[in-house]
Short mmCIF file of C-alpha atoms in Angstrom, two decimals:
data_model
loop_
_atom_site.label_atom_id
_atom_site.label_comp_id
_atom_site.label_asym_id
_atom_site.label_seq_id
_atom_site.Cartn_x
_atom_site.Cartn_y
_atom_site.Cartn_z
CA VAL H 1 -35.55 -19.29 25.26
CA ASN H 2 -32.05 -19.91 26.60
CA LYS H 3 -31.45 -17.06 29.08
CA TRP H 4 -27.69 -17.02 28.53
CA LEU H 5 -28.08 -16.74 24.75
CA SER H 6 -30.83 -14.13 24.95
CA GLY H 7 -28.69 -12.18 27.42
CA LYS H 8 -25.92 -12.08 24.82
CA GLY H 9 -28.22 -11.47 21.86
CA ALA H 10 -29.97 -8.35 23.15
CA PRO H 11 -26.77 -6.27 23.67
CA ASN H 12 -25.37 -7.55 20.35
CA ALA H 13 -28.50 -6.31 18.57
CA GLU H 14 -28.11 -2.87 20.15
CA LEU H 15 -24.40 -2.72 19.26
CA THR H 16 -25.28 -3.55 15.65
CA LEU H 17 -27.91 -0.81 15.49
CA ARG H 18 -25.52 1.73 17.06
CA ALA H 19 -23.01 0.83 14.35
CA GLY H 20 -25.50 2.15 11.79
CA VAL H 21 -26.83 -1.19 10.59
CA THR H 22 -30.63 -1.03 10.53
CA SER H 23 -31.49 -4.34 8.82
CA VAL H 24 -29.82 -7.73 9.22
CA ARG H 25 -30.16 -11.36 8.27
CA ASP H 26 -29.39 -13.62 11.22
CA LEU H 27 -28.20 -16.70 9.35
CA GLY H 28 -27.49 -19.00 12.27
CA GLY H 29 -29.69 -18.67 15.33
CA GLU H 30 -29.89 -21.18 18.19
CA GLU H 31 -32.75 -22.29 20.42
CA GLY H 32 -35.18 -19.69 19.12
CA VAL H 33 -33.16 -16.71 20.32
CA ASP H 34 -33.31 -15.07 16.88
CA LEU H 35 -37.11 -15.31 16.79
CA TRP H 36 -37.27 -13.99 20.37
CA LEU H 37 -35.09 -11.01 19.42
CA ARG H 38 -37.03 -10.36 16.22
CA ALA H 39 -40.30 -10.22 18.14
CA ARG H 40 -38.95 -7.93 20.87
CA ILE H 41 -37.35 -5.54 18.37
CA THR H 42 -40.48 -5.46 16.19
CA THR H 43 -42.70 -4.48 19.13
CA GLY H 44 -40.23 -1.89 20.39
CA GLY H 45 -39.29 -3.85 23.49
CA LEU H 46 -35.60 -3.90 22.62
CA PRO H 47 -33.38 -1.66 20.48
CA GLY H 48 -31.99 -3.41 17.41
CA PRO H 49 -32.09 -3.69 13.64
CA ARG H 50 -34.94 -5.20 11.63
CA MET H 51 -34.24 -8.93 11.52
CA GLN H 52 -34.71 -11.69 8.98
CA CYS H 53 -34.09 -14.99 10.76
CA ALA H 54 -32.86 -18.31 9.43
CA GLY H 55 -32.66 -20.44 12.56
CA SER H 56 -30.47 -23.53 12.37
CA GLN H 57 -28.20 -23.94 9.36
CA ILE H 58 -29.19 -26.79 7.06
CA GLY H 59 -26.28 -29.02 6.10
CA ALA H 60 -23.82 -27.61 8.62
CA ASP H 61 -24.14 -30.38 11.20
CA GLY H 62 -24.27 -33.55 9.13
CA PRO H 63 -26.07 -35.23 6.22
CA VAL H 64 -29.51 -33.82 5.42
CA GLY H 65 -30.93 -37.11 4.11
CA GLY H 66 -31.05 -36.50 0.38
CA PRO H 67 -33.46 -34.20 -1.47
CA ALA H 68 -36.42 -35.38 0.62
CA GLY H 69 -34.58 -34.61 3.85
CA ALA H 70 -33.53 -31.19 2.55
CA LYS H 71 -37.14 -30.40 1.63
CA ALA H 72 -38.36 -31.57 5.05
CA SER H 73 -35.84 -29.32 6.79
CA VAL H 74 -37.08 -26.32 4.84
CA ASP H 75 -40.68 -27.22 5.68
CA ALA H 76 -39.82 -27.36 9.39
CA HIS H 77 -38.13 -23.96 9.24
CA ALA H 78 -41.07 -22.44 7.38
CA GLU H 79 -43.57 -23.81 9.87
CA ALA H 80 -41.48 -22.40 12.75
CA GLY H 81 -41.78 -18.90 11.30
CA PHE H 82 -38.31 -18.27 9.88
CA ASP H 83 -37.82 -15.72 7.09
CA VAL H 84 -34.88 -17.12 5.16
CA ILE H 85 -33.23 -20.51 4.68
CA LYS H 86 -29.48 -20.96 5.25
CA LEU H 87 -27.79 -23.88 3.48
CA PHE H 88 -24.20 -25.10 3.66
CA ALA H 89 -22.87 -26.22 0.29
CA THR H 90 -19.35 -26.57 1.71
CA GLY H 91 -17.53 -26.54 5.00
CA GLY H 92 -15.78 -23.46 6.28
CA ALA H 93 -12.62 -21.84 4.97
CA HIS H 94 -10.46 -24.20 7.05
CA ASP H 95 -12.06 -27.32 5.60
CA PRO H 96 -14.33 -26.52 2.64
CA ILE H 97 -15.48 -30.08 1.94
CA PRO H 98 -18.77 -30.64 0.08
CA LEU H 99 -21.68 -30.81 2.53
CA MET H 100 -24.79 -30.76 0.35
CA THR H 101 -25.23 -32.25 -3.11
CA ALA H 102 -26.54 -30.32 -6.09
CA GLN H 103 -29.79 -32.27 -5.80
CA GLU H 104 -30.18 -31.43 -2.10
CA ILE H 105 -29.51 -27.73 -2.66
CA ALA H 106 -31.99 -27.68 -5.54
CA ALA H 107 -34.70 -29.48 -3.55
CA ALA H 108 -34.27 -27.15 -0.58
CA THR H 109 -34.29 -24.06 -2.82
CA ASP H 110 -37.36 -25.16 -4.77
CA GLU H 111 -39.28 -25.81 -1.55
CA ALA H 112 -38.18 -22.51 -0.01
CA HIS H 113 -39.23 -20.58 -3.10
CA ALA H 114 -42.57 -22.39 -3.14
CA ARG H 115 -43.04 -21.06 0.39
CA ASP H 116 -41.90 -17.56 -0.61
CA LEU H 117 -38.66 -17.81 1.39
CA ARG H 118 -35.24 -16.74 0.17
CA VAL H 119 -32.21 -19.03 0.27
CA ALA H 120 -28.70 -18.04 1.36
CA VAL H 121 -25.91 -20.54 0.76
CA HIS H 122 -22.53 -20.75 2.47
CA ALA H 123 -20.06 -21.76 -0.26
CA ILE H 124 -16.28 -21.39 -0.29
CA THR H 125 -15.12 -23.44 -3.28
CA ALA H 126 -15.77 -22.95 -6.98
CA ASP H 127 -17.60 -26.29 -7.02
CA GLY H 128 -19.85 -25.32 -4.11
CA ILE H 129 -20.56 -22.01 -5.82
CA ALA H 130 -21.43 -23.84 -9.06
CA ARG H 131 -23.89 -26.13 -7.25
CA SER H 132 -25.53 -23.09 -5.69
CA ILE H 133 -25.80 -21.22 -8.99
CA ALA H 134 -27.34 -24.26 -10.66
CA ALA H 135 -30.03 -24.37 -7.95
CA ARG H 136 -30.85 -20.67 -8.51
CA VAL H 137 -30.42 -19.74 -4.86
CA ASP H 138 -30.90 -16.11 -3.82
CA SER H 139 -27.48 -15.31 -2.35
CA ILE H 140 -24.07 -16.93 -2.00
CA GLU H 141 -22.12 -16.10 1.14
CA HIS H 142 -18.29 -15.83 1.22
CA ALA H 143 -17.64 -17.33 -2.26
CA HIS H 144 -13.87 -17.03 -1.91
CA GLU H 145 -13.12 -19.02 -5.08
CA LEU H 146 -15.67 -17.16 -7.21
CA THR H 147 -14.55 -16.53 -10.78
CA ALA H 148 -15.65 -13.73 -13.08
CA GLU H 149 -17.37 -16.33 -15.25
CA GLN H 150 -19.40 -17.56 -12.29
CA ALA H 151 -20.19 -13.98 -11.30
CA THR H 152 -21.59 -13.48 -14.81
CA GLU H 153 -23.87 -16.48 -14.26
CA MET H 154 -24.93 -15.10 -10.88
CA ALA H 155 -25.76 -11.73 -12.42
CA ALA H 156 -27.88 -13.38 -15.11
CA ALA H 157 -29.73 -15.45 -12.51
CA GLY H 158 -30.25 -12.55 -10.09
CA ILE H 159 -28.14 -14.16 -7.35
CA THR H 160 -26.56 -11.77 -4.85
CA LEU H 161 -22.93 -12.05 -3.75
CA VAL H 162 -22.14 -11.50 -0.05
CA PRO H 163 -18.33 -11.63 0.08
CA THR H 164 -17.51 -11.14 3.83
CA LEU H 165 -14.00 -9.77 3.33
CA TYR H 166 -13.41 -8.63 6.92
CA ILE H 167 -14.38 -11.58 9.13
CA LEU H 168 -11.13 -13.58 8.92
CA ARG H 169 -9.12 -10.39 9.41
CA TYR H 170 -11.20 -9.62 12.47
CA TYR H 171 -10.29 -12.98 13.98
CA VAL H 172 -6.61 -12.15 13.52
CA GLU H 173 -7.01 -8.61 14.91
CA ASP H 174 -8.92 -9.77 17.99
CA ALA H 175 -7.14 -13.11 18.47
CA ASP H 176 -5.95 -12.36 22.01
CA ASN H 177 -9.41 -11.36 23.24
CA LEU H 178 -10.96 -14.36 21.51
CA GLY H 179 -8.50 -16.74 23.19
CA PHE H 180 -6.97 -18.02 19.94
CA THR H 181 -3.58 -19.68 20.09
CA ALA H 182 -0.66 -18.32 18.09
CA GLU H 183 -0.87 -21.36 15.81
CA HIS H 184 -4.57 -20.85 15.12
CA THR H 185 -4.04 -17.14 14.49
CA ALA H 186 -1.27 -17.97 12.01
CA ASP H 187 -3.65 -20.36 10.24
CA LEU H 188 -6.25 -17.62 10.01
CA GLN H 189 -3.71 -15.18 8.56
CA ARG H 190 -2.75 -17.84 6.02
CA LEU H 191 -6.41 -18.06 4.95
CA VAL H 192 -6.55 -14.29 4.55
CA ASP H 193 -3.42 -14.38 2.39
CA THR H 194 -4.36 -17.41 0.27
CA LEU H 195 -8.16 -17.05 -0.03
CA VAL H 196 -9.30 -13.52 0.71
CA VAL H 197 -6.52 -11.45 -0.87
CA PRO H 198 -6.66 -13.33 -4.21
CA PHE H 199 -10.46 -12.95 -4.13
CA GLU H 200 -10.05 -9.19 -3.65
CA ARG H 201 -7.64 -9.05 -6.59
CA ARG H 202 -10.34 -10.62 -8.78
CA PHE H 203 -13.02 -8.30 -7.39
CA PRO H 204 -12.82 -5.56 -10.07
CA ALA H 205 -13.44 -8.20 -12.75
CA ILE H 206 -16.27 -9.65 -10.67
CA LEU H 207 -17.83 -6.20 -10.24
CA ALA H 208 -17.60 -5.65 -13.98
CA THR H 209 -20.12 -8.46 -14.47
CA ARG H 210 -22.68 -6.29 -12.62
CA VAL H 211 -23.44 -9.03 -10.12
CA LYS H 212 -25.35 -7.57 -7.19
CA VAL H 213 -23.17 -7.30 -4.05
CA ALA H 214 -24.52 -7.01 -0.50
CA MET H 215 -22.67 -6.22 2.70
CA GLY H 216 -22.54 -9.13 5.11
CA SER H 217 -20.31 -9.12 8.18
CA ASP H 218 -20.69 -12.76 9.30
CA SER H 219 -20.82 -11.24 12.80
CA PHE H 220 -20.52 -13.45 15.81
CA MET H 221 -18.18 -13.75 18.77
CA ALA H 222 -17.32 -10.10 19.54
CA LEU H 223 -17.63 -8.61 16.06
CA HIS H 224 -21.07 -7.05 16.72
CA GLY H 225 -20.79 -3.29 16.49
CA LYS H 226 -17.93 -3.55 14.02
CA ASN H 227 -20.20 -4.81 11.22
CA ALA H 228 -19.65 -1.78 9.00
CA HIS H 229 -15.90 -2.43 8.79
CA GLU H 230 -16.86 -4.68 5.88
CA LEU H 231 -17.74 -1.59 3.85
CA SER H 232 -14.15 -0.34 3.90
CA TYR H 233 -12.91 -3.62 2.43
CA LEU H 234 -15.54 -3.55 -0.29
CA VAL H 235 -14.26 -0.10 -1.24
CA LYS H 236 -10.61 -1.18 -1.07
CA SER H 237 -11.49 -4.03 -3.40
CA GLY H 238 -12.97 -1.82 -6.10
CA MET H 239 -16.41 -0.53 -5.17
CA THR H 240 -17.07 3.18 -4.88
CA PRO H 241 -18.33 4.38 -1.47
CA ASP H 242 -21.76 4.96 -3.02
CA GLN H 243 -21.83 1.41 -4.43
CA ALA H 244 -20.83 -0.08 -1.10
CA LEU H 245 -23.50 1.87 0.79
CA ARG H 246 -26.24 0.75 -1.58
#
């Protein structure tokens, strides 16, 4: 295990637990650090939340090689002992290009489900969300362009929404400490204004569909320990405190 990464991961796990978060999905681990942390926390060797680990993110770093390649990637993750599969249907908020086809997402999801693993999909655009819904994944992360109609489909299919309303705001708030330039910070604020705020305006209609919503912080960099800030934005967007805490 990479000593530098494990040295960062252990204090981040403790910060997360001290913030009141007792269970997490780590949806992007590197070099086995997530499995190392999971094992140490499970045996009581380190303080931290219960962890479900995804390992490397499928589709984030280049073509997966069609449905067969997507299936093979899931098989490799399953054999390595991961708990959940993380797919990238689109790029990030800055450049949300399609990254995995509907057929690739479906093949990966079918294989994961056959192995009793859940599938979380990063999707920003309405098209990426639609491809994920069609594949009957287990959760859709971010989903900034989600419509109420799509939320209705998600509710019917039992797909959980993880909206991550705070992460881009955090980047703006902590820009100086993170070393972001003024130009990059302005770009991030633009994304908050053009993607996140409109999403929040649609949130009451989305909640009315009774789609299941989970809190996800998308924590990395220095956000660990501030994970629960996400709850306040869920409430500001229309959930009751009790709903947000569930």
